[in-house]
Structures are given as C-alpha cells and as structure tokens.
mmCIF file of C-alpha atoms in Angstrom:
data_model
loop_
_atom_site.group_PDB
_atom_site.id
_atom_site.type_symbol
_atom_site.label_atom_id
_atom_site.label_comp_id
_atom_site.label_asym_id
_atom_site.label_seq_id
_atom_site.Cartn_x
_atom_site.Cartn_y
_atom_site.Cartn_z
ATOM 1 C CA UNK A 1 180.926 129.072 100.948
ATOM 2 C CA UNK A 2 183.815 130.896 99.141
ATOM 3 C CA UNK A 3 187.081 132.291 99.867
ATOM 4 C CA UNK A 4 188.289 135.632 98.289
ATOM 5 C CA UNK A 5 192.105 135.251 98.963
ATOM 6 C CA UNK A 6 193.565 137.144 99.209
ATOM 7 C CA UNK A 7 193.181 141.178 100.643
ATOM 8 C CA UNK A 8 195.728 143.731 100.561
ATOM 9 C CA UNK A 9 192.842 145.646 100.429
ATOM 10 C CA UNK A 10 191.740 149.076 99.023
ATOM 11 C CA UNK A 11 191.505 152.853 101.380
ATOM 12 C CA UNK A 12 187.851 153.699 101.308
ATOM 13 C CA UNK A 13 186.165 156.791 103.455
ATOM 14 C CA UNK A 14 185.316 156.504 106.400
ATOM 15 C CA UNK A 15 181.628 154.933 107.696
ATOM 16 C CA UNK A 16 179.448 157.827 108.259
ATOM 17 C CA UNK A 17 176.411 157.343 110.556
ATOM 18 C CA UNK A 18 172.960 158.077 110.147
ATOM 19 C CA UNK A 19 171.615 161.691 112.417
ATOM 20 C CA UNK A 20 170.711 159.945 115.685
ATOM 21 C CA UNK A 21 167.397 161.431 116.635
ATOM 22 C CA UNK A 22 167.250 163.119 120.279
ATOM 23 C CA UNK A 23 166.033 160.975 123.636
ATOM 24 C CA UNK A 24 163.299 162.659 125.429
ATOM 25 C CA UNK A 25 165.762 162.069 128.097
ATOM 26 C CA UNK A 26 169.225 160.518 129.873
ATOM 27 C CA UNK A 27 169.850 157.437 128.772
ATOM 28 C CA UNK A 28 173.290 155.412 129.580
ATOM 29 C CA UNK A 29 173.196 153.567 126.258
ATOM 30 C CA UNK A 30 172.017 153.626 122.674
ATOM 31 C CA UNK A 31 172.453 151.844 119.729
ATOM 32 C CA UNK A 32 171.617 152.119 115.737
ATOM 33 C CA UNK A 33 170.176 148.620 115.004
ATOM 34 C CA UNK A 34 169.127 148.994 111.443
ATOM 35 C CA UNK A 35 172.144 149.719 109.000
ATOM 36 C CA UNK A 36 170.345 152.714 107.519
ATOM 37 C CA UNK A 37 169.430 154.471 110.713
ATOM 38 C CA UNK A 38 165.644 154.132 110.956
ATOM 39 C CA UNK A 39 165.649 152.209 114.247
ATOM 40 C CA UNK A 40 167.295 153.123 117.265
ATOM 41 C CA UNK A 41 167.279 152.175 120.770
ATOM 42 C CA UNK A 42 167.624 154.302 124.032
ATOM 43 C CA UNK A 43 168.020 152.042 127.592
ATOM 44 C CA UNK A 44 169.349 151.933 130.952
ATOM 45 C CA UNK A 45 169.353 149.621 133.963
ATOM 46 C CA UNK A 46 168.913 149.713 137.366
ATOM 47 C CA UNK A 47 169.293 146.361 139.867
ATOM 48 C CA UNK A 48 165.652 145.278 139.204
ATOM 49 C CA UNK A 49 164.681 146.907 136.029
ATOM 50 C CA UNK A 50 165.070 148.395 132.528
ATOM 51 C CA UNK A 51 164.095 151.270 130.443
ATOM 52 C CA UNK A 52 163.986 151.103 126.711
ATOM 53 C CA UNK A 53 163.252 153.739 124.181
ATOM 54 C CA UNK A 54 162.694 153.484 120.225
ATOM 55 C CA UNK A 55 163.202 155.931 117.818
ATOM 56 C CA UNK A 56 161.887 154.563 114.331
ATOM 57 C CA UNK A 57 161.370 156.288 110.914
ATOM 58 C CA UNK A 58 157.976 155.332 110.561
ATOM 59 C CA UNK A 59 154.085 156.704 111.605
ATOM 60 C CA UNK A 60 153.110 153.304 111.863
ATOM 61 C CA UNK A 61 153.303 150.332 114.296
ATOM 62 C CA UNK A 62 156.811 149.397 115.767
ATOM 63 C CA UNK A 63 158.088 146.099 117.057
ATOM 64 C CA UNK A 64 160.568 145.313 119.375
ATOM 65 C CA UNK A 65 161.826 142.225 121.678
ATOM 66 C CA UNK A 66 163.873 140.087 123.031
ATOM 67 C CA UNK A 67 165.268 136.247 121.373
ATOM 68 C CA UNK A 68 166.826 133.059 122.288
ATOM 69 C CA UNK A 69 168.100 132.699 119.174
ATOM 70 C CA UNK A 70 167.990 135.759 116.803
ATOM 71 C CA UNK A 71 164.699 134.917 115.058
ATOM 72 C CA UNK A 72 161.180 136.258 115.064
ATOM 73 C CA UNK A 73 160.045 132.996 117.218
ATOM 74 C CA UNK A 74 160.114 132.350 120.100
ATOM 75 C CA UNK A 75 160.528 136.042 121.224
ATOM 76 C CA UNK A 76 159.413 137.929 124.288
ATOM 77 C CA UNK A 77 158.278 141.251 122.370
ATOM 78 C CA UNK A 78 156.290 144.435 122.489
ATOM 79 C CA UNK A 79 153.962 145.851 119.946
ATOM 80 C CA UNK A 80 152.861 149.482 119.918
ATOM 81 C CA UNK A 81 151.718 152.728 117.590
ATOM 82 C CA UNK A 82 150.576 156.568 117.823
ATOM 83 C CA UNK A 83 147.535 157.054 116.064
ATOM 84 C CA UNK A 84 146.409 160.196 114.031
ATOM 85 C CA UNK A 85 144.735 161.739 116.985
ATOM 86 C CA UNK A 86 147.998 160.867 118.999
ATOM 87 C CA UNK A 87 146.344 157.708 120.970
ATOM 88 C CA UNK A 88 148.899 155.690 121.853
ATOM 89 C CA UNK A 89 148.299 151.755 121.907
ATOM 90 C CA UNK A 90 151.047 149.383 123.678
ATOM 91 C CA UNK A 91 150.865 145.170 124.513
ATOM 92 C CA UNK A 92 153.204 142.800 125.686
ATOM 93 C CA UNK A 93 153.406 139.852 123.613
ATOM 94 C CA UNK A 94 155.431 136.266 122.744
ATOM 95 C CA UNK A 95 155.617 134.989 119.128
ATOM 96 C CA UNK A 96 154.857 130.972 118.368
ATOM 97 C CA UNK A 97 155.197 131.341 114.690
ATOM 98 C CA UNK A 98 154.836 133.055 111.132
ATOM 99 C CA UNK A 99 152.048 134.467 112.343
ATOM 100 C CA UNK A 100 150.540 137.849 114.563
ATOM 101 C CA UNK A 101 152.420 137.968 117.855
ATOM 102 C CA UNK A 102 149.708 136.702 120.938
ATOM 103 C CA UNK A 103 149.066 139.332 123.427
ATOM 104 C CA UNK A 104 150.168 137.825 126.999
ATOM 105 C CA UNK A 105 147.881 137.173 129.590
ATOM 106 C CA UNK A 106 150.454 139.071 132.419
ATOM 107 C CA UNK A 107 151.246 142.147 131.361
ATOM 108 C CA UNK A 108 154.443 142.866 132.073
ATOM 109 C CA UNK A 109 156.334 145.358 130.029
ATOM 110 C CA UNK A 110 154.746 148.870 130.705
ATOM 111 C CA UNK A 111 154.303 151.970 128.543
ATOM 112 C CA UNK A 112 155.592 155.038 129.948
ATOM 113 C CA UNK A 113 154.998 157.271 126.945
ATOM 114 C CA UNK A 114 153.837 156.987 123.218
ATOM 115 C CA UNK A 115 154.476 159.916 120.680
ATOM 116 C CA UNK A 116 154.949 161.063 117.403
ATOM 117 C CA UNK A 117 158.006 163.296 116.465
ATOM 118 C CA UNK A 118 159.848 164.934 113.297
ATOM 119 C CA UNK A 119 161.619 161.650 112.853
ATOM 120 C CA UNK A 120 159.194 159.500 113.378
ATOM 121 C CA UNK A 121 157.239 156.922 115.913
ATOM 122 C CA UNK A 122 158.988 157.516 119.554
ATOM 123 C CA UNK A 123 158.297 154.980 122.431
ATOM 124 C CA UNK A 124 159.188 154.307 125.798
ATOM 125 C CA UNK A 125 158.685 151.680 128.586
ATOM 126 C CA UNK A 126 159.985 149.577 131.006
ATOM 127 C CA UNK A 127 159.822 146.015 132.599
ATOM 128 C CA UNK A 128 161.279 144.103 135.563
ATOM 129 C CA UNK A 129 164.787 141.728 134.467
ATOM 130 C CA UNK A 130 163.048 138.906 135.445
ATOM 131 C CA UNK A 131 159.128 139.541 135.796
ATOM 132 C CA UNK A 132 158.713 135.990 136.582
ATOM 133 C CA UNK A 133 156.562 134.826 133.068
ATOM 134 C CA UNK A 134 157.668 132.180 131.109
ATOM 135 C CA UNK A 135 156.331 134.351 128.373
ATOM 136 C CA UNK A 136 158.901 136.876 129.046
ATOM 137 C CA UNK A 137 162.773 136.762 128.587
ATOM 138 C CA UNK A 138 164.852 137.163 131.405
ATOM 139 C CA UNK A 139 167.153 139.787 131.045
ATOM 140 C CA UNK A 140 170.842 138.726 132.329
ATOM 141 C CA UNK A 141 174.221 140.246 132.440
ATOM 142 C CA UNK A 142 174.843 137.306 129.300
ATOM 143 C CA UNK A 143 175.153 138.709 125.681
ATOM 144 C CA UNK A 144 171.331 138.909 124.344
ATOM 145 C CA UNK A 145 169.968 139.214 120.828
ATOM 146 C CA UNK A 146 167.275 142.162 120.117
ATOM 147 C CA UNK A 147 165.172 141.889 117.433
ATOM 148 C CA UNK A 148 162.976 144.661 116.149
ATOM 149 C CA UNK A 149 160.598 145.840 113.293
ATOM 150 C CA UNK A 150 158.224 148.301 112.535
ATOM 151 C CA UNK A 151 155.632 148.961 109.539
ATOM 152 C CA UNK A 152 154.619 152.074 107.627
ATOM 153 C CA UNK A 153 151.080 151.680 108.588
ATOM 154 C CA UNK A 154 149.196 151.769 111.907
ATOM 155 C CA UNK A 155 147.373 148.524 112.300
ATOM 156 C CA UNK A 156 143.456 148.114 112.979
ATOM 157 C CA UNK A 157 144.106 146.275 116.079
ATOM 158 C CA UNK A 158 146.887 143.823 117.703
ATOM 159 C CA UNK A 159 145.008 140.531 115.834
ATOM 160 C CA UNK A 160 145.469 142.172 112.511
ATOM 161 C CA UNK A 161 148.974 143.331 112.094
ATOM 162 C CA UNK A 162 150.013 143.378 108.576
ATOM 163 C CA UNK A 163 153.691 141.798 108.047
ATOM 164 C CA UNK A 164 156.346 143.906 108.545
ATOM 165 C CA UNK A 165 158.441 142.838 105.090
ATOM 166 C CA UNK A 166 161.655 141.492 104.861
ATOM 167 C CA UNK A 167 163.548 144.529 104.941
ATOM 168 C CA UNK A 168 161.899 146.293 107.797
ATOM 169 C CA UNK A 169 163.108 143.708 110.559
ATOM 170 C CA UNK A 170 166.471 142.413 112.070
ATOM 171 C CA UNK A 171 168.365 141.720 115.033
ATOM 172 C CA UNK A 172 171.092 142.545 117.142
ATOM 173 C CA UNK A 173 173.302 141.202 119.519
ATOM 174 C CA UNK A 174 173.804 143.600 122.402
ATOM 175 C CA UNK A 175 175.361 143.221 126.714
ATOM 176 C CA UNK A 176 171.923 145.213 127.858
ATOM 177 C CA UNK A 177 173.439 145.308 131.633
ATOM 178 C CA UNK A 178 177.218 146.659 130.076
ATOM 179 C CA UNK A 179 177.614 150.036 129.304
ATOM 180 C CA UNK A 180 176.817 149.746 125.311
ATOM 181 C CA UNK A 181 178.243 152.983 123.306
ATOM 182 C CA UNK A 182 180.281 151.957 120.610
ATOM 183 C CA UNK A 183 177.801 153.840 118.272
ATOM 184 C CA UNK A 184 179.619 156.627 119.921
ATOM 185 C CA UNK A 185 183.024 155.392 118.891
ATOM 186 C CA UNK A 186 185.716 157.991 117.759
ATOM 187 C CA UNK A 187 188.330 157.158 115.183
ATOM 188 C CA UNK A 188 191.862 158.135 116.194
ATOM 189 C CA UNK A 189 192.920 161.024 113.854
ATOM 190 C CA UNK A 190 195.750 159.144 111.999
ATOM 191 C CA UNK A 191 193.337 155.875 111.494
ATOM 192 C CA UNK A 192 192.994 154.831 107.985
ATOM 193 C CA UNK A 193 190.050 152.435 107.098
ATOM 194 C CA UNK A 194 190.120 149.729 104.468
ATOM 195 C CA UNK A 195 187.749 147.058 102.489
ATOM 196 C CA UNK A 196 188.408 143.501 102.128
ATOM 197 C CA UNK A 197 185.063 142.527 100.089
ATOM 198 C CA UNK A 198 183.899 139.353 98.523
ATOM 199 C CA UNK A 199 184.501 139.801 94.669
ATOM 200 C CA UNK A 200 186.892 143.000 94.216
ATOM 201 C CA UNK A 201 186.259 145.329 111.920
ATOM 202 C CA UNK A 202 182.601 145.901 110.651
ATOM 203 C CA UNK A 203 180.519 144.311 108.581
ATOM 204 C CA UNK A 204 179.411 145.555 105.389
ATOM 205 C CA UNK A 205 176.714 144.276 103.863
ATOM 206 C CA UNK A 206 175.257 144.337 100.029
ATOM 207 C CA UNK A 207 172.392 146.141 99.879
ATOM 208 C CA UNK A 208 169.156 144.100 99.272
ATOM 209 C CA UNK A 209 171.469 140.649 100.408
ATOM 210 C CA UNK A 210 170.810 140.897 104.522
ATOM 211 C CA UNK A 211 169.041 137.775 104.115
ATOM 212 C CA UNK A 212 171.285 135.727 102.375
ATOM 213 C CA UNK A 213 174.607 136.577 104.038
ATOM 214 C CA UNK A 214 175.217 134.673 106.913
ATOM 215 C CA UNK A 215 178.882 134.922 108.107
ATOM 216 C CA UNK A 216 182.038 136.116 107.192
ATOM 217 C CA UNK A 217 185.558 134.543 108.934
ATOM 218 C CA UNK A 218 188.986 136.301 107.749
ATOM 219 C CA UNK A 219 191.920 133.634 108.158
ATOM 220 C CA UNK A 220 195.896 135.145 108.145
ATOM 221 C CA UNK A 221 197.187 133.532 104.966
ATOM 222 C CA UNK A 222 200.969 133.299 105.436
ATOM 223 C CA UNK A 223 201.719 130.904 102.053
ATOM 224 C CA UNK A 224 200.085 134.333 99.724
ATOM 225 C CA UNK A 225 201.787 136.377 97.231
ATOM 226 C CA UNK A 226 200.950 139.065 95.617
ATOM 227 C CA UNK A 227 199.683 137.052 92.579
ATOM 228 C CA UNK A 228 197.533 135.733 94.650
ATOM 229 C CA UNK A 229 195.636 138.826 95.394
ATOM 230 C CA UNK A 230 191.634 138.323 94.306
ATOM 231 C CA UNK A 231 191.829 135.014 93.885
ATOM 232 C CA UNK A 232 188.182 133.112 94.789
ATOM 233 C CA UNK A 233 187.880 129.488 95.578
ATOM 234 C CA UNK A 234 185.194 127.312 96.913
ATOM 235 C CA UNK A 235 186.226 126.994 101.062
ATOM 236 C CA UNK A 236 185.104 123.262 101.204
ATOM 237 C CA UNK A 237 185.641 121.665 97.393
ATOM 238 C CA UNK A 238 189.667 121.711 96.037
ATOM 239 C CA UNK A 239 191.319 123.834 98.063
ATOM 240 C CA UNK A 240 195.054 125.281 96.495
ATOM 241 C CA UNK A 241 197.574 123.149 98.518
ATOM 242 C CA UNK A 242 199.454 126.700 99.183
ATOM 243 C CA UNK A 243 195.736 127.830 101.083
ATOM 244 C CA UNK A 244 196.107 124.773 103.341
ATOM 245 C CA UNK A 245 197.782 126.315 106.249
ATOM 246 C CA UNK A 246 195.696 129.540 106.386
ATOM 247 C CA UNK A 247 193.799 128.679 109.017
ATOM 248 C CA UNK A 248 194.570 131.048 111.874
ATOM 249 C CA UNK A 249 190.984 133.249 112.589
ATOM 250 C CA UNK A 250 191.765 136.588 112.555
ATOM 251 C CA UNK A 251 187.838 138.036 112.361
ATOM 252 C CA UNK A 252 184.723 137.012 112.337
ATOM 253 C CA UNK A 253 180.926 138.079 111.867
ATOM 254 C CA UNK A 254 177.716 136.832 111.971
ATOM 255 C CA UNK A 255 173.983 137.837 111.483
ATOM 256 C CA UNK A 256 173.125 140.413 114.440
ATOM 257 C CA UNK A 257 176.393 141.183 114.509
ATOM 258 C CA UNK A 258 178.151 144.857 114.689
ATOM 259 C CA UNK A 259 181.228 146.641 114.439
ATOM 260 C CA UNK A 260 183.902 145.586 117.255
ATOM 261 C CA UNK A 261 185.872 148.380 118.724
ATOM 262 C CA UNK A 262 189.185 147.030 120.630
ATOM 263 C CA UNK A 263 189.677 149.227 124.404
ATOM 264 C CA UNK A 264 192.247 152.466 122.992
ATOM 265 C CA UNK A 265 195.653 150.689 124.698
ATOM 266 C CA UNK A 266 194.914 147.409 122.270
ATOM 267 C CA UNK A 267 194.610 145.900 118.905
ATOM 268 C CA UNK A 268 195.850 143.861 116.163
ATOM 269 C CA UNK A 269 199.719 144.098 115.279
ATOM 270 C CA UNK A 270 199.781 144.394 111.359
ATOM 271 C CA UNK A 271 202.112 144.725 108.845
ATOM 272 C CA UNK A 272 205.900 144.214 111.689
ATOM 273 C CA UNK A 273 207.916 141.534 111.132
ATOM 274 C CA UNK A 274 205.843 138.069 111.703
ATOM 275 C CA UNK A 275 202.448 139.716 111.316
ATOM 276 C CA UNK A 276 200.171 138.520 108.205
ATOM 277 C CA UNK A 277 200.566 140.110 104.829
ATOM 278 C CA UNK A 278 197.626 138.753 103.223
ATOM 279 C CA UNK A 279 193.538 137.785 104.566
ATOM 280 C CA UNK A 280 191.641 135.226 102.539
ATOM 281 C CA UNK A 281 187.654 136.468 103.775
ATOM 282 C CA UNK A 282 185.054 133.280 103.688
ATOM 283 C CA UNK A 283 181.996 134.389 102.922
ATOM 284 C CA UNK A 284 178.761 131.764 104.040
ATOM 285 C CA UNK A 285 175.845 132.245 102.314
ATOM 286 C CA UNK A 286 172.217 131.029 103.506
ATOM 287 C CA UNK A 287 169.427 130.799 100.419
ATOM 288 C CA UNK A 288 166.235 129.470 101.787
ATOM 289 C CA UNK A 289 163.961 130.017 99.426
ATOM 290 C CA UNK A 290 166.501 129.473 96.969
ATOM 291 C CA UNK A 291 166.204 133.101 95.267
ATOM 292 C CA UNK A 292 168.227 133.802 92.302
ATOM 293 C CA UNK A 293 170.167 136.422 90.597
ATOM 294 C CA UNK A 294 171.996 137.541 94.055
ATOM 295 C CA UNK A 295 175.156 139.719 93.133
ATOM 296 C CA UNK A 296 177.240 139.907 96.449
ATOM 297 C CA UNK A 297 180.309 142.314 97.365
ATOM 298 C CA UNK A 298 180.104 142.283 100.979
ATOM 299 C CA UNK A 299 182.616 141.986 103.384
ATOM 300 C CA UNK A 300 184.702 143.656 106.146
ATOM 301 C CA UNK A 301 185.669 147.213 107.019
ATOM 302 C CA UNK A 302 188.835 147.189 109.213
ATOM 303 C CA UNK A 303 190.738 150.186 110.967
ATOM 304 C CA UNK A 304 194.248 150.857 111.031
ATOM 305 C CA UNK A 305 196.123 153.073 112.529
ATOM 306 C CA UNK A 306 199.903 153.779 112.348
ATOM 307 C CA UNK A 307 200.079 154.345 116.291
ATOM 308 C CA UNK A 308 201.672 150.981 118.299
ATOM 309 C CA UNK A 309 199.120 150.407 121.298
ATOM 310 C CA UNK A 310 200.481 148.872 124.585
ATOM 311 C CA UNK A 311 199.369 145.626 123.937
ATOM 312 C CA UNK A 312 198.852 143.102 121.497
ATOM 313 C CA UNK A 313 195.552 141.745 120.758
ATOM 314 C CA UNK A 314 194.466 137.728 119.825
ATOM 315 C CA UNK A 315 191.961 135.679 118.712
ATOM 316 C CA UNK A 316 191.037 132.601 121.113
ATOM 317 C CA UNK A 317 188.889 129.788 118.858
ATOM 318 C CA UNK A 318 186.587 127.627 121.576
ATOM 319 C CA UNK A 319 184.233 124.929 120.184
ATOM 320 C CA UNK A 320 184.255 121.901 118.260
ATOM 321 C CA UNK A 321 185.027 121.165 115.178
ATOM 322 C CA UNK A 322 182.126 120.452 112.775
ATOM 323 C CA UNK A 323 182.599 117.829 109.649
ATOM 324 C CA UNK A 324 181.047 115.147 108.424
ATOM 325 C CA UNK A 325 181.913 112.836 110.979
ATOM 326 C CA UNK A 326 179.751 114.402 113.757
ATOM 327 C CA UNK A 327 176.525 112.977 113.611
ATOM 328 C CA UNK A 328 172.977 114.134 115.120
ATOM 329 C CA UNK A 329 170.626 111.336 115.921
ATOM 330 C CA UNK A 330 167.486 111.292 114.387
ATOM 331 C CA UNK A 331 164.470 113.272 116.281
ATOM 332 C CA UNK A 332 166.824 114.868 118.765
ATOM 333 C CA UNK A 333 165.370 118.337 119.763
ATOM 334 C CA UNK A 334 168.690 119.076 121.142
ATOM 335 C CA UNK A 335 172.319 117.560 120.580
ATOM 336 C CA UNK A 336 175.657 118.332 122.428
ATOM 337 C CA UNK A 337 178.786 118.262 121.628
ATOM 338 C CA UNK A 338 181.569 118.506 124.043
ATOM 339 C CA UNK A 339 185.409 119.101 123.053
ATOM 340 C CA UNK A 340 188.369 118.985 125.270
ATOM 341 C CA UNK A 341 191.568 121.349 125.478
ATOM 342 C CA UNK A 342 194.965 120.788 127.328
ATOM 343 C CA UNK A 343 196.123 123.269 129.454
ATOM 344 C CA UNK A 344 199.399 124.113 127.025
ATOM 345 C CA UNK A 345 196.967 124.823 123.959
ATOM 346 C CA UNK A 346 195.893 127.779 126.306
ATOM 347 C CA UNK A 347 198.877 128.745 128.480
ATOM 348 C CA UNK A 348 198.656 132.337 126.727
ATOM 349 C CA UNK A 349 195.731 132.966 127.392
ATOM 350 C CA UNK A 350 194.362 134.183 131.681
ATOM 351 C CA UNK A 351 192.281 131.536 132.180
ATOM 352 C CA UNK A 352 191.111 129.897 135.598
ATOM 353 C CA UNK A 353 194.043 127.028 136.346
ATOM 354 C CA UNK A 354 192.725 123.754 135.319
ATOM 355 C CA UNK A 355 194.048 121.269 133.585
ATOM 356 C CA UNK A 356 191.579 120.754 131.281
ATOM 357 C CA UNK A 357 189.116 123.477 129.216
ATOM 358 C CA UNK A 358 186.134 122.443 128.176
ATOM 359 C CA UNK A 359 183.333 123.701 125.986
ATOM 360 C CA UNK A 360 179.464 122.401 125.272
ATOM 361 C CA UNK A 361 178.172 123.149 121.851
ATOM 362 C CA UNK A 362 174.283 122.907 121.982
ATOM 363 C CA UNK A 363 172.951 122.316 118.830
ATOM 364 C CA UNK A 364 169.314 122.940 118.069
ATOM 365 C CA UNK A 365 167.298 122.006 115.299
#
C-alpha cells in the first residue's frame, strides 16, 4: 500500500471511448465492460424477466454471468459460440472451481439468437429474475457484479473449453433493474479533466497491471504544501506526522469498478475557500502469485468544471474499522463485524430517525 501525496494534478485529454457496435434492437441500457471495448452488454427488464445482449470482438466462444462476489466461482453463467457454418450453440451453467463451467441440469437462461457480425460474436437471451434454481443468481434491484469472458477460438464442445487467459476476463459492478447509461455520459463543454496517478472520477488502470491493482482511496490532505507535491510513502509503515490528519475520503475505487458520474445539479466543491488543495491517492496492490517486475502509474481521472452546481456533494464512510486488533476465529466460514454510530456523527446526512446507525461487515474467507 502506498500513498502518492500529494496531486495538484496535470490537464490530460479527455477519455475517448471505444465505437460501440449496433444492438440488433431497443435496449434501455448498455454498458462497455472491458476497458478496451471488446465486450459490451445490451439489457432491459421487465417485472419478471431480463434480456441481455453481448457484443464481443471475438469469432470464438463468449462467457458471461452473474457473481456473489466478483470472481469466476461461484457464478451463475452462460456459455455460447457461432460456428463457421453459423450454428449457434448456447448452455446455462454454474462454476465450482478453476475448472470448465458444469452445464445445469434446469435450463434456465434461453437463447433467443446467436450470430456473427463485422465486429464480432453477437448474442442474445433471456431468463426469469428469479427462475427458482439454486444454480442460478437471483437478479434483485441490489447492486450486482457481472463477470464476463470470451476466447478467440470456438471450443469442441462445453466439457472442453480452453481457458480464456488472464486478460480476456473481468467483472463489473452494475444496478441491472436501474436505468444504467453512464457509458452515454456527456461532458459539460467548459469541463476540464485531470490525472492524479501513482508515481508522476474514473479509474485508470496500467496496462498489463488489472490483476494486481486492487483499490485506490483519495484522502483531502489539508496539512500539504506545495513541496509536498509527488511525495510517496508507505500508507501503513512511518507515516509524516504532517500526513496524520488526512484522513477525510474523498474517492474511492475498487476492482469491477467504473467511472461515477454525479446527477448535473451536484458535485464536489473544489478549489473555494475551505475546500482541499491537495489529494494524497493510496494505491492497494494484490500480488498472488507474487509476479515481479510490475511498473505501475495508475490512478484516477477526475472532472472539473468551472460551473457552481446547486448543491454540494459528500462522502458518507459506513463500516468498521479494520486493524490488527480485530480478530477472525480460526475455521470460521463467515465472520461479522458490527460497528455502531450516534445519531450526531450523521445529523447531515437524510437518514431514517434513529438513534443509533448500524452496519454488519460480513467477512468471508
């Protein structure tokens, strides 16, 4: 974990999206999940069911599902590909492990059509919300994470798919019952965009180092100076005694993230009298299998503009706080942690009126 403090950072241009490829029809909501624009979803909702449809850069097979927790497995996912004569083949399946997802015995996500197209493999189905099979995820009005991947190759059947690679997967975190379009989202014409990187409100991430970068936080550092612009320390050895107060969360990412566009009447106040000067950006890395050689610039992309919006924006932190003191018993599958709140530590904020707010942390091995 390391701090870059501290960002009065750098103009850059503007993020330009990939071309989004064409729906074969109407669809409420979209969304580029891959950063280079080879995978992108199509859906909409009715009260009982949903429609998805993938675009993806590839003639091969394509992946996509649904996850408790952001990862391959356990997933509630679909598996299909267009062959050369244009034979489309389509399961639903769950994933256990490291391993070929298992086709389910209830068949519950159906195709609706299978094709091939100048961009690539296009596919498009539907399933209840809740089908009822504990193999399946149940789709709720609750944040979900997406994951997806496809291959290059078509498969020679559903018990022989050949990995996907490391760079040819993710995830996503995505309200699949909210109207989703912030793909869609248009810059104000006097907005200004600007960097604040590791080592020099979207993530941007290091080429070739998705798997290593885990989260970012950006803290208000009201103690900085100007001499204290690109200075790096290590977040959780000897910390400068000037750093000690920067504490305040101003941002924050993590993996299956995306960019966060406030509603056009609100935002961030920067730069009047009061507001921070100067961001220290922590950067959390996750290494695995311990691979070496990683060069890392990543960071955040944040949008200014010089237009005052109606109201001022804030950042509400609920949880508990982790350190060294909170233990997890031995061979607990599952651990929580509750945390307590007075009423005056949240009279800013519209909350239901009780005297106490309260917040479970579920922590899963």
């Amino acid at each position: 974990m390391f701090g870059t403090c501290i960002g009065k950072p750098n103009a850059v241009t503007p993020n330009v999206l990939s071309s989004k490829p064409t729906p074969t029809e109407i669809f409420g909501n979209s969304w580029q999940l891959d950063s280079d624009g080879n995978y992108w979803l199509f859906w909409k909702t009715n009260t009982t069911h949903i429609t998805f449809e993938t675009h993806v850069k590839t003639k091969g097979y394509v992946g996509f599902g649904l996850s408790s927790n952001g990862k391959m497995f356990p997933s509630d996912v679909v598996v299909g590909w267009v062959d050369s004569t244009g034979s489309t083949y389509f399961k639903d399946c769950h994933t256990e492990g490291h391993y070929s997802p298992i086709v389910d015995v209830s068949q519950d996500w159906m195709l609706l059509q299978g094709l091939e197209d100048t961009f690539g493999t296009v596919l498009k189905f539907v399933r209840k919300l809740d089908t009822c099979d504990d193999k399946d995820y149940q789709i709720t009005d609750n944040t979900i994470k997406v994951i997806y991947s496809y291959h290059p190759d078509d498969p020679a059947s559903f018990d022989a798919l050949p990995w996907h690679g490391a760079n040819r997967r993710g995830a996503k975190s995505l309200m699949l019952l909210s109207a989703v379009k912030a793909n869609d989202y248009q810059l104000p014409p006097d907005a200004e965009q600007f960097d604040i990187l590791h080592n020099n409100f979207e993530p941007v991430i290091t080429r070739g180092n998705e798997d290593v970068v885990h989260h970012f936080v950006v803290y208000s550092c009201p103690a900085a100076t100007d001499n204290d612009v690109g200075y790096v320390f290590n977040c959780y050895g000897v910390k400068p005694k000037k750093f000690e107060k920067c504490n305040d969360v101003m941002l924050a990412w993590a993996i299956g993230g995306v960019g966060f566009d406030f509603p056009p009447n609100a935002g961030f106040s920067l730069n009047a009298p009061g507001d921070p000067r100067y961001l220290i950006l922590e950067t959390h890395f996750t290494n695995p299998t311990l691979k070496s050689g990683i060069v890392d610039s990543s960071g955040f992309r944040i949008t200014v503009t010089p237009t005052l919006r109606q109201y001022d924006a804030g950042m509400l932190e609920v949880g508990a706080m982790v350190n060294s003191l909170q233990f997890i018993p031995p061979y607990e599958k599952g651990f929580v942690s509750k945390s307590h709140c007075h009423k005056d530590c949240i009279k800013m904020v519209r909350l239901h009126s009780h005297d106490i707010f309260q917040t479970e942390i579920f922590i899963i091995h």
